[in-house]
Coordinates of C-alpha atoms in Angstrom, one line a residue:
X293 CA -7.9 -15.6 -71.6
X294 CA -10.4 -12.8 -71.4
X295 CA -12.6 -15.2 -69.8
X296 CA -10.2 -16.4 -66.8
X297 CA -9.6 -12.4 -66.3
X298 CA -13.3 -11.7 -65.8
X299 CA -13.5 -14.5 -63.4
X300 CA -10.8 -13.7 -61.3
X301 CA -12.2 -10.2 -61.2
X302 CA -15.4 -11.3 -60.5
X303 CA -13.7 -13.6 -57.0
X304 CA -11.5 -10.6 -55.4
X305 CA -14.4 -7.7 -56.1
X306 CA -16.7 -11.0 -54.5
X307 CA -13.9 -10.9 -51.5
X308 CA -14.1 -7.5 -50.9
X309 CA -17.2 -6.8 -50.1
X310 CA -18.6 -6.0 -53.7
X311 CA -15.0 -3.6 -54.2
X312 CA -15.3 -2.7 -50.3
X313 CA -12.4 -3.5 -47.9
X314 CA -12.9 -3.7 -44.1
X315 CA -11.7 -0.6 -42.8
X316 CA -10.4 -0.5 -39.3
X317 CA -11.5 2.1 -36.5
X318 CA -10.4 3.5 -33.3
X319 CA -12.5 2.7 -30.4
X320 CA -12.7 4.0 -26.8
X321 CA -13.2 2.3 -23.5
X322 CA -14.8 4.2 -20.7
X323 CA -15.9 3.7 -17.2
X324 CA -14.6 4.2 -13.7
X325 CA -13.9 1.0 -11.6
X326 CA -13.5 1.4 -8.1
X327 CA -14.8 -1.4 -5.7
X328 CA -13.0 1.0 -2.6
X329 CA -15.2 3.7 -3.8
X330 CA -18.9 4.2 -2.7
X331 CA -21.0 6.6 -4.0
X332 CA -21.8 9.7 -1.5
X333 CA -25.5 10.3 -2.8
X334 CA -27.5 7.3 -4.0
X335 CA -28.2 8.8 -7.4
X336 CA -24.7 8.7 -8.4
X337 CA -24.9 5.2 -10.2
X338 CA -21.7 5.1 -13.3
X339 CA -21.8 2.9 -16.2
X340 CA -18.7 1.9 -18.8
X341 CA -19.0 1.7 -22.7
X342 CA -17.0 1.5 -25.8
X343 CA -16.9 4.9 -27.6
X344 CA -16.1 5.5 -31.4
X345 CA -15.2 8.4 -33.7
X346 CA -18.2 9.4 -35.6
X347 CA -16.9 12.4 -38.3
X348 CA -15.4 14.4 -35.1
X349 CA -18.0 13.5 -32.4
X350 CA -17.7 10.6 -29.9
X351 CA -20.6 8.5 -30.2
X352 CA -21.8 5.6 -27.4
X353 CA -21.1 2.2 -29.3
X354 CA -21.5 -0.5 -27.1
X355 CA -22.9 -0.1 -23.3
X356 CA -20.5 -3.0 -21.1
X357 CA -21.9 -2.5 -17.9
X358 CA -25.4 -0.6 -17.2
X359 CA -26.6 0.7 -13.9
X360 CA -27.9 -2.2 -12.9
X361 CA -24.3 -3.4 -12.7
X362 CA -21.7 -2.5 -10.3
X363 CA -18.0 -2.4 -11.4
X364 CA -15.9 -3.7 -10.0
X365 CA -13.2 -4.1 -12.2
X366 CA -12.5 -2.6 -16.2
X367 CA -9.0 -2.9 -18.8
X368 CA -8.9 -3.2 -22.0
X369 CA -5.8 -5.5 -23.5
X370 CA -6.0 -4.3 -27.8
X371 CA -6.3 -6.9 -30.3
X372 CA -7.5 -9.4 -27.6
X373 CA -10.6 -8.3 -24.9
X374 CA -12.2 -5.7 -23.1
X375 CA -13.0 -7.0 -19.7
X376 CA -15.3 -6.0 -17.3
X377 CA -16.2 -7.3 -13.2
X378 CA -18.9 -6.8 -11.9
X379 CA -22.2 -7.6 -9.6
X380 CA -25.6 -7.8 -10.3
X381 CA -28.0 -5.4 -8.6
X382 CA -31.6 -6.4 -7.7
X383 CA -32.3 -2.3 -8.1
X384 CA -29.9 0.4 -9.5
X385 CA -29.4 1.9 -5.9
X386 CA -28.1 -1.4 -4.1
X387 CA -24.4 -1.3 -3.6
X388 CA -23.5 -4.6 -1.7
X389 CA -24.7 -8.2 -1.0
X390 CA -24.9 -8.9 -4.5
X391 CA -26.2 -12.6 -5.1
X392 CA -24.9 -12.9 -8.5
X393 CA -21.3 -11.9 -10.6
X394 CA -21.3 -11.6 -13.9
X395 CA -17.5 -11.7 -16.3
X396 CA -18.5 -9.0 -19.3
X397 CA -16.1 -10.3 -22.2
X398 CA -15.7 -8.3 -25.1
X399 CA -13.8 -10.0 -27.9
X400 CA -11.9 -7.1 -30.1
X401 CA -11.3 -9.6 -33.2
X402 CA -15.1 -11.0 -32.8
X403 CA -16.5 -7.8 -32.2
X404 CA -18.5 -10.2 -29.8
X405 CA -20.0 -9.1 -26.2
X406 CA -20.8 -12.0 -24.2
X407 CA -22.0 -11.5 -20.2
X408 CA -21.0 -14.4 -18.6
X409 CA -22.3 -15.5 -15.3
X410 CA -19.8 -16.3 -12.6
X411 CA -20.1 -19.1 -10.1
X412 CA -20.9 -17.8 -6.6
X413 CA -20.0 -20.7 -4.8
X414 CA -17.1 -24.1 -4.8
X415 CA -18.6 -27.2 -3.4
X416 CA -15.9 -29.3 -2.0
X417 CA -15.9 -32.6 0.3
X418 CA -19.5 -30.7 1.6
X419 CA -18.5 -27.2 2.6
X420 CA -19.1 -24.2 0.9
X421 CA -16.9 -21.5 -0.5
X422 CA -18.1 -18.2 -1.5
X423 CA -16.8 -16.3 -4.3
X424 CA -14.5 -13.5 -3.5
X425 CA -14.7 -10.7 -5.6
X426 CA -11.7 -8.6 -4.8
X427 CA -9.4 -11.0 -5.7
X428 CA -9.2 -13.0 -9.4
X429 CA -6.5 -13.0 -11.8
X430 CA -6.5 -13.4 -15.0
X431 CA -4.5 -15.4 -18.0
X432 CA -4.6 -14.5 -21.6
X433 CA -3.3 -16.6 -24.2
X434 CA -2.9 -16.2 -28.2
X435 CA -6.5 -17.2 -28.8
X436 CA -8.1 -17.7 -25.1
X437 CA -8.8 -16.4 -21.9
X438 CA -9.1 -17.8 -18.4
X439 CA -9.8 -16.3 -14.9
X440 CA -8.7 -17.5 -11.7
X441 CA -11.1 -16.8 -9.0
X442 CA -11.0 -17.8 -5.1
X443 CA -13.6 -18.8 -2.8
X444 CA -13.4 -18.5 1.0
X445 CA -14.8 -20.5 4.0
X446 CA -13.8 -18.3 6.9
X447 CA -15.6 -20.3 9.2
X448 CA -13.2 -23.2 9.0
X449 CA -10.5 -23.4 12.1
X450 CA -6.8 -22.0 10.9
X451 CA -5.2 -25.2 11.4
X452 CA -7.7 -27.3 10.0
X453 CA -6.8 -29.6 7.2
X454 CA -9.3 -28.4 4.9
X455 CA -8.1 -24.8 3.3
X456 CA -10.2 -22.0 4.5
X457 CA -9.0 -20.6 0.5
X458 CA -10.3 -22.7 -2.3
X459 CA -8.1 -21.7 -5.9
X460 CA -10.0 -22.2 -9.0
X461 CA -9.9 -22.2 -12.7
X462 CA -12.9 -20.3 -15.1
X463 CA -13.2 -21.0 -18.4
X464 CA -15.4 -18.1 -19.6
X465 CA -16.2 -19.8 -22.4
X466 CA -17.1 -23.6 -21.3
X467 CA -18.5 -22.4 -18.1
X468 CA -16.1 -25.3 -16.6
X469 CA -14.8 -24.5 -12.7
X470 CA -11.8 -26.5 -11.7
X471 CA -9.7 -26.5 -8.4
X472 CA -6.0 -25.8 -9.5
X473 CA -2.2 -26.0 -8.6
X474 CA -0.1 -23.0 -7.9
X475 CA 1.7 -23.5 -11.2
X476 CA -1.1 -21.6 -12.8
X477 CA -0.1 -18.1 -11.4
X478 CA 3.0 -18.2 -13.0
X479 CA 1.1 -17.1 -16.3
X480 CA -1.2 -14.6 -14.7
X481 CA -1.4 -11.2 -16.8
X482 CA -3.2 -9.4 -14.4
X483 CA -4.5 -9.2 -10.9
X484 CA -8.2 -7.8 -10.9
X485 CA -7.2 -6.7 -7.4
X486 CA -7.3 -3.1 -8.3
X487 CA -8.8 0.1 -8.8
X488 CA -9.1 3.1 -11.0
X489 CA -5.8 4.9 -11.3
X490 CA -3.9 1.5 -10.0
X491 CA -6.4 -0.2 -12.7
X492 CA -4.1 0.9 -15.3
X493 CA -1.3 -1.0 -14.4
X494 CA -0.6 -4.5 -15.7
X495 CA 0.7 -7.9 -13.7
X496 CA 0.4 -9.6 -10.1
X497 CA 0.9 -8.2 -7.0
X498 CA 3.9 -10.3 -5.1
X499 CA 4.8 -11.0 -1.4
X500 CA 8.4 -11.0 -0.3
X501 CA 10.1 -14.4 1.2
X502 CA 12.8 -14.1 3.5
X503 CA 13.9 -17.7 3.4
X504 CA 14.4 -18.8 0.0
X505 CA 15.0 -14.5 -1.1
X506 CA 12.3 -14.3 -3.6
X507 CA 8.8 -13.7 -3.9
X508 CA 5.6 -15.5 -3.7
X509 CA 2.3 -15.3 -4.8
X510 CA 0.2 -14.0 -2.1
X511 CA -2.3 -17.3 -0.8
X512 CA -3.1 -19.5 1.8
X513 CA -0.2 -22.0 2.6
X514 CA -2.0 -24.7 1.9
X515 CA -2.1 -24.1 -1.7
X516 CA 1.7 -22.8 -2.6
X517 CA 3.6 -24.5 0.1
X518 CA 6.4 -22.1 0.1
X519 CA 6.0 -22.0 -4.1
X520 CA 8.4 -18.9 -5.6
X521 CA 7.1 -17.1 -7.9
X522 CA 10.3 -16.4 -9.8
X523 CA 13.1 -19.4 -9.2
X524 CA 15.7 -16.5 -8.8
X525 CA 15.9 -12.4 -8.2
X526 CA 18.8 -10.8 -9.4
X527 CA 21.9 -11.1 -7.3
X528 CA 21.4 -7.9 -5.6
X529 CA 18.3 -7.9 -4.4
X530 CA 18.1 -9.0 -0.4
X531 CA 14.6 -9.9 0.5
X532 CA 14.1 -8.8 4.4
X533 CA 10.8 -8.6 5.0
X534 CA 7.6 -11.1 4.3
X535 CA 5.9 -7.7 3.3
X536 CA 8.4 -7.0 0.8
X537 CA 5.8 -5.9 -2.4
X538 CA 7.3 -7.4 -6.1
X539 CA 4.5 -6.1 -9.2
X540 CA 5.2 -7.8 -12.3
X541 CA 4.4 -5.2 -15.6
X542 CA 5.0 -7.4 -18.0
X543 CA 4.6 -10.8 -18.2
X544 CA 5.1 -12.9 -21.4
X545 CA 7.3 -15.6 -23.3
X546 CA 10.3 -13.6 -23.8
X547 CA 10.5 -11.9 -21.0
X548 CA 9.0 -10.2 -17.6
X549 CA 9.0 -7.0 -16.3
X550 CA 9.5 -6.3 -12.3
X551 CA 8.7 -3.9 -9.8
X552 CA 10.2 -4.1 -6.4
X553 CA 10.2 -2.1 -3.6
X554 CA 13.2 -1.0 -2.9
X555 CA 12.8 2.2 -1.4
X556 CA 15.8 1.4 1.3
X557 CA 18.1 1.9 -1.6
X558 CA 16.1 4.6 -3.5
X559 CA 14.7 7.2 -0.7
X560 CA 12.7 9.2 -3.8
X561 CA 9.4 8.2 -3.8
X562 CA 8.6 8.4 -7.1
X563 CA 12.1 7.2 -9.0
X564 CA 11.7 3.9 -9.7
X565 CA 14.0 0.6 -10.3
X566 CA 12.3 -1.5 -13.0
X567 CA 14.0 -5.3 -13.3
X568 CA 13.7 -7.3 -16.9
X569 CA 13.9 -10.7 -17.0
X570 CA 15.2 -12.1 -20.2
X571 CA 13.6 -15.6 -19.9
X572 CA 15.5 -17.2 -23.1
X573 CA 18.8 -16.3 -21.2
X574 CA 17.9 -16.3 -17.9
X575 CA 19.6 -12.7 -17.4
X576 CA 18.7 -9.7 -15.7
X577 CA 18.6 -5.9 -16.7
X578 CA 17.1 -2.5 -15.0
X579 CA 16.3 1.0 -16.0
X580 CA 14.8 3.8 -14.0
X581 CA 11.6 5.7 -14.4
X582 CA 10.5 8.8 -12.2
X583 CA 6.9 8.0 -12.3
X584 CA 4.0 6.3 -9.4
X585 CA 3.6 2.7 -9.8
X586 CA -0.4 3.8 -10.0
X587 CA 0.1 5.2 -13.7
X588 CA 2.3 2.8 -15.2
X589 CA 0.6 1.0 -18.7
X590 CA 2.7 -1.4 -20.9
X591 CA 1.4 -1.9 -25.0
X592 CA 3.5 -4.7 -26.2
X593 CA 7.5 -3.2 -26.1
X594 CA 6.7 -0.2 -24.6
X595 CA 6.0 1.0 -21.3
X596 CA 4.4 4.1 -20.4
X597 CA 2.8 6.5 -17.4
X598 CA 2.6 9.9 -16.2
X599 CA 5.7 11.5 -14.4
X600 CA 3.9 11.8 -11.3
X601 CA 4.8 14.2 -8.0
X602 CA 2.8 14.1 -4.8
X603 CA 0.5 16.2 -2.5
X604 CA -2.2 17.4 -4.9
X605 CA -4.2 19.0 -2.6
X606 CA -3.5 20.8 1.1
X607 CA -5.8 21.2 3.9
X608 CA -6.2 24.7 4.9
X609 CA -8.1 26.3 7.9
X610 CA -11.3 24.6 8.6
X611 CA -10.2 21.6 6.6
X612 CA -10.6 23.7 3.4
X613 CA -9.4 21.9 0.5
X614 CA -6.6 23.8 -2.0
X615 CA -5.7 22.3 -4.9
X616 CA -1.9 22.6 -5.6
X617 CA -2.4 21.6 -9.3
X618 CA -6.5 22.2 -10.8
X619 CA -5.6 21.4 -13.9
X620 CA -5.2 17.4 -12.7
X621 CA -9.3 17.8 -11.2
X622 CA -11.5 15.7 -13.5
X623 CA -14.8 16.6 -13.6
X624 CA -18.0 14.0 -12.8
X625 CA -19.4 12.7 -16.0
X626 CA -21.9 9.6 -16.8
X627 CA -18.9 7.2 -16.8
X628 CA -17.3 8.7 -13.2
X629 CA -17.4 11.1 -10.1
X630 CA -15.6 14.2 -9.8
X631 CA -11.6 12.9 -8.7
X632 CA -12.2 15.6 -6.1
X633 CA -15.0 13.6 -4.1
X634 CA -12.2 10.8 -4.2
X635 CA -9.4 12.3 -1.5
X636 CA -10.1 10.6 1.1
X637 CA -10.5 7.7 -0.3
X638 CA -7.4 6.5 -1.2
X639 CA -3.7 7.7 -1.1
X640 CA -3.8 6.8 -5.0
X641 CA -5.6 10.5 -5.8
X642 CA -3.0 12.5 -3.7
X643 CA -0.6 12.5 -6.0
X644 CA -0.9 14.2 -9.6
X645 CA 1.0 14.9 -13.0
X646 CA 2.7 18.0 -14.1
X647 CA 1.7 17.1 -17.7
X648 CA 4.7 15.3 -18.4
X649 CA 4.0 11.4 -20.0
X650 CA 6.8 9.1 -20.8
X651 CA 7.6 6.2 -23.5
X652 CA 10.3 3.8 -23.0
X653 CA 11.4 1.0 -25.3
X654 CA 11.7 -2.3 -22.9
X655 CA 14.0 -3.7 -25.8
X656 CA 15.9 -0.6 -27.3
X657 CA 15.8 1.0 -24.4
X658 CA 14.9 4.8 -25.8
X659 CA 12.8 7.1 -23.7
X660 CA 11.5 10.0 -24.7
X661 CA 8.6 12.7 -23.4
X662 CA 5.4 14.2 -24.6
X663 CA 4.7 17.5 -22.7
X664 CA 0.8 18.1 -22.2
X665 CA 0.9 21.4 -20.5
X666 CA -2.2 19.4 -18.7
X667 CA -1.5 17.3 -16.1
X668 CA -5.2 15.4 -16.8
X669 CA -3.1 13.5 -19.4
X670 CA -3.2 9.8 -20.3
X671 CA -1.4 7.5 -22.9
X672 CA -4.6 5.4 -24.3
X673 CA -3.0 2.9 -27.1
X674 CA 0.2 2.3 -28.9
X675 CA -0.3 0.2 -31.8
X676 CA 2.1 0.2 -35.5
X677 CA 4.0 2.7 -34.4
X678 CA 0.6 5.1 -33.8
X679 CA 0.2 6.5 -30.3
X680 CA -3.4 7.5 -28.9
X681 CA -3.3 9.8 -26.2
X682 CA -6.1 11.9 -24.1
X683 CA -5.0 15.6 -22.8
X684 CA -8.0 16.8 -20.4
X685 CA -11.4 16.7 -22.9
X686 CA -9.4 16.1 -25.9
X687 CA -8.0 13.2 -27.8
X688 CA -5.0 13.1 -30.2
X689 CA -3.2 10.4 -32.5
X690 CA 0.6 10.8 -34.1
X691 CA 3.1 8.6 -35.3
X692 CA 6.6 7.8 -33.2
X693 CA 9.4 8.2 -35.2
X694 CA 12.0 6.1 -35.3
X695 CA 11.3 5.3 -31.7
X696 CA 12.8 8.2 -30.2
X697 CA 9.9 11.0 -30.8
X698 CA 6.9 12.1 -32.0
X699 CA 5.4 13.2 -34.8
X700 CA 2.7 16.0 -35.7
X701 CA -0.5 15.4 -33.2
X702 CA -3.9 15.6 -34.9
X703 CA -6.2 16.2 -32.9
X704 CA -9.3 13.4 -33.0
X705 CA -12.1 14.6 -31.0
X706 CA -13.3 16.7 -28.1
X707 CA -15.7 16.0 -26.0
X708 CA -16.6 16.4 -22.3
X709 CA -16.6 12.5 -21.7
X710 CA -13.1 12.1 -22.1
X711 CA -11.5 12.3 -18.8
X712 CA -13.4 9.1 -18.4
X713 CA -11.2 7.5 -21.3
X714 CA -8.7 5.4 -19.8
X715 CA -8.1 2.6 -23.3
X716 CA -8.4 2.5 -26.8
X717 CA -8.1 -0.6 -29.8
X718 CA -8.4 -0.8 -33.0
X719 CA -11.5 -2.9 -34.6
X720 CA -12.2 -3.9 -38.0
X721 CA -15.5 -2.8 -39.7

C-alpha cells in the first residue's frame, strides 16, 4: 500500500511542476489606435504592448506593434485574443501608402503572438480589389477567430453587374480568403471601424431601413439585397430614416444588446435607451444608462463606461484653449499623444467624465457606481467577480459584492504609462 502511495505522490508533484502550480497574472494592454489621427511632428511614432505587474512596477512584456507598424486598430477580448491592425511601414516616419497589412493575434490561453500577413488584394473574374483597411469585422468563436475584410474596385461603373465591394472571409490561421454571403455578419463581434475612445466599444455599426423597419448591415446592394440585420425591432421602434444608426454591444447566443438612436424620443444627449434581445424567447427588454456611446465596454454580463457630459474645453479670445475639466487631460506617453493635441480631431474628445463609472448587470439588472474623483478613469477587466480599473496613473483591483457594490480597492501599481491602459486579462504562468 505504501508503495501505490509513493507512486501516486510521485504523478501529482510530476503534474505540478515538481510541487509548483501555474499561477495566473494580470496583464495590461497598451497602445493608442487611431487611423483618423496623424501625428503633428514626424517624430511622434506610438507603439502598443502587453504590460505585467512585476512586485509593484509595470514592466514591458510583450511589444504588439513596433514603430515600424502603424495602428490602426487595438482590443483586447480576456480569455480569448488581443488583436491588433495594422500597416507595414517601409521607414518609421511613413504614414500612408502602405503596401502591406499585417493581423497581430495574440492568443491569451496560448500565450502565443503570431503576425499574420493580410491579403492586399481579391482577384475575381480578372479585376482587382484592393484591401480596405477602415473597414473589417470580426467573429470570435469558443476556440477560433475569423475576420471579414472588404476590397474595393472604385473604378467599376455604379450599375455595373460586377460589385465595385468584394466581402471576404480570413482565416488567420489557414491563411484561406473566401468571398462570402451576408449571413456571416450576423455573428460579427466587432467592427474594426473605429477609433480610440470609440475603440472601446463592442459590436457592428447598423444602417436604418425604412421599408421593412429594421436595420441593415451597411454594404453595397449587391451583396445584402435588402438583408435585415435583425428579423424584427421591438414594436415601438419606427425606423424613418435610411441614416437611422443601430450599434449592437453585445452580441452572443443568448442574447444581443442594442443601441439605437433615438434621440427624437430622448432629447438628452447623453441618456441612453439600451434594447436586449432575449434570443431563446424572442422577447425584448430596455434599460437606461446616462453615459456616451464612445465609452461603453461589456465583460461577459456586465456592461460598463464612464458617465460622460460634454464640452470639455472652450475657446477663448484668440482661439485660446480652456479646459473645463483638467483632470480628464492625459498626458503624451510612448504608447499615445497628449488627448489635448486631439480636439480638433474628432467630436469623440469633446466630451469628458466627472469621475463617475458605472456597472450594470445585463441579466440582474443592478447598477451601481464607483466614484474616481478623476475623471481620467477607466474600467479595464471584470473577470470572477474581480474588477480592474485605472484612475489617472494608477491601477486598482476589488472584488463586487454580491453584484450590487464594491469592495476594499487595493491599489496595484502606479506608473506614468497608465493613461495609455485601455484592457486587461488574466494569463497563466
Amino acid at each position: 500500500m505504501k508503495y501505490v502511495l509513493l507512486f501516486i505522490t510521485i504523478i501529482l508533484t510530476f503534474q505540478n511542476g515538481l510541487g509548483q502550480e501555474s499561477c495566473s497574472t494580470v496583464k495590461f494592454v497598451a497602445g493608442f489606435p487611431d487611423y483618423v489621427y496623424r501625428p503633428i511632428y514626424q517624430g511622434e511614432i506610438y507603439t502598443s504592448a502587453i504590460l505585467k505587474l512585476e512586485g509593484d512596477s509595470l514592466i514591458e512584456d510583450i511589444v504588439l506593434s513596433d514603430s515600424l507598424q502603424y495602428l490602426y486598430f487595438l482590443r483586447c477580448y480576456p480569455k480569448k485574443y488581443v488583436i491588433c491592425f495594422v500597416g507595414n511601414k517601409q521607414n518609421k516616419f511613413d504614414l500612408v501608402d502602405f503596401k502591406y497589412y499585417s493581423i497581430i493575434l495574440f492568443d491569451i490561453k496560448k500565450n502565443i503572438k503570431r503576425n499574420i500577413l493580410i491579403p492586399n488584394e481579391y482577384f475575381y473574374k480578372g479585376i482587382i480589389y484592393k484591401l480596405n483597411t477602415q473597414d473589417f469585422s470580426s467573429i470570435l468563436n469558443e476556440d477560433s477567430i475569423e475576420f471579414l475584410l472588404t476590397y474595393y474596385n472604385l473604378e467599376l461603373p455604379k450599375n455595373s453587374n460586377d460589385s465595385r465591394i468584394k466581402y471576404c472571409l480570413f482565416n488567420p490561421i489557414t491563411g484561406d480568403l473566401k468571398e462570402v454571403t451576408p449571413k456571416y455578419y450576423r455573428n460579427v463581434t466587432f467592427d474594426g471601424n473605429s477609433f480610440i475612445l470609440k475603440n472601446n466599444n463592442e459590436g457592428l455599426l447598423l444602417l436604418g431601413d425604412i421599408k421593412n423597419n429594421t436595420l441593415t448591415i451597411p454594404a453595397d446592394k449587391h451583396f445584402y439585397n435588402e438583408l435585415n440585420y435583425i428579423d424584427k425591432l421591438p414594436d415601438d421602434v419606427e425606423i424613418k430614416s435610411n441614416y437611422y444608426a443601430g450599434k449592437v454591444l453585445i452580441n452572443n447566443e443568448q442574447i444581443q444588446v442594442l443601441y439605437l438612436y433615438e434621440k427624437e424620443h430622448y432629447p438628452i444627449w447623453n441618456k441612453l435607451k439600451l434594447r436586449v434581445l432575449d434570443k431563446a424567447n424572442k422577447t425584448w427588454s430596455y434599460f437606461f444608462i446616462e453615459t456616451s456611446i464612445i465609452s461603453i465596454k461589456s465583460f461577459d454580463k456586465w456592461i460598463v463606461g464612464n458617465t460622460m457630459v460634454k464640452d470639455a474645453y472652450k475657446n477663448e479670445k484668440n482661439n485660446h484653449i480652456v479646459f473645463i475639466n483638467n483632470d480628464w487631460i492625459k498626458e503624451k506617453t510612448i504608447y499615445g499623444p497628449s488627448y489635448a493635441s486631439l480636439f480638433d480631431a474628432d467630436e469623440s474628445y469633446k466630451f469628458y467624465s466627472k469621475g463617475n463609472l458605472f456597472l450594470y448587470n445585463i441579466y440582474s439588472k443592478n447598477t451601481f457606481n464607483i466614484e474616481t474623483s478623476s475623471g481620467n478613469s477607466e474600467i479595464l477587466l471584470i473577470q470572477d467577480e474581480i474588477i480592474y480599473y485605472r484612475v489617472k496613473n494608477k491601477i486598482y483591483k476589488a472584488p463586487i459584492i454580491n453584484g450590487e457594490k464594491l469592495g476594499e480597492p487595493e491599489l496595484l501599481v502606479t506608473d506614468p504609462r497608465v493613461p495609455d491602459i485601455h484592457w486587461a486579462f488574466i494569463a497563466k504562468e
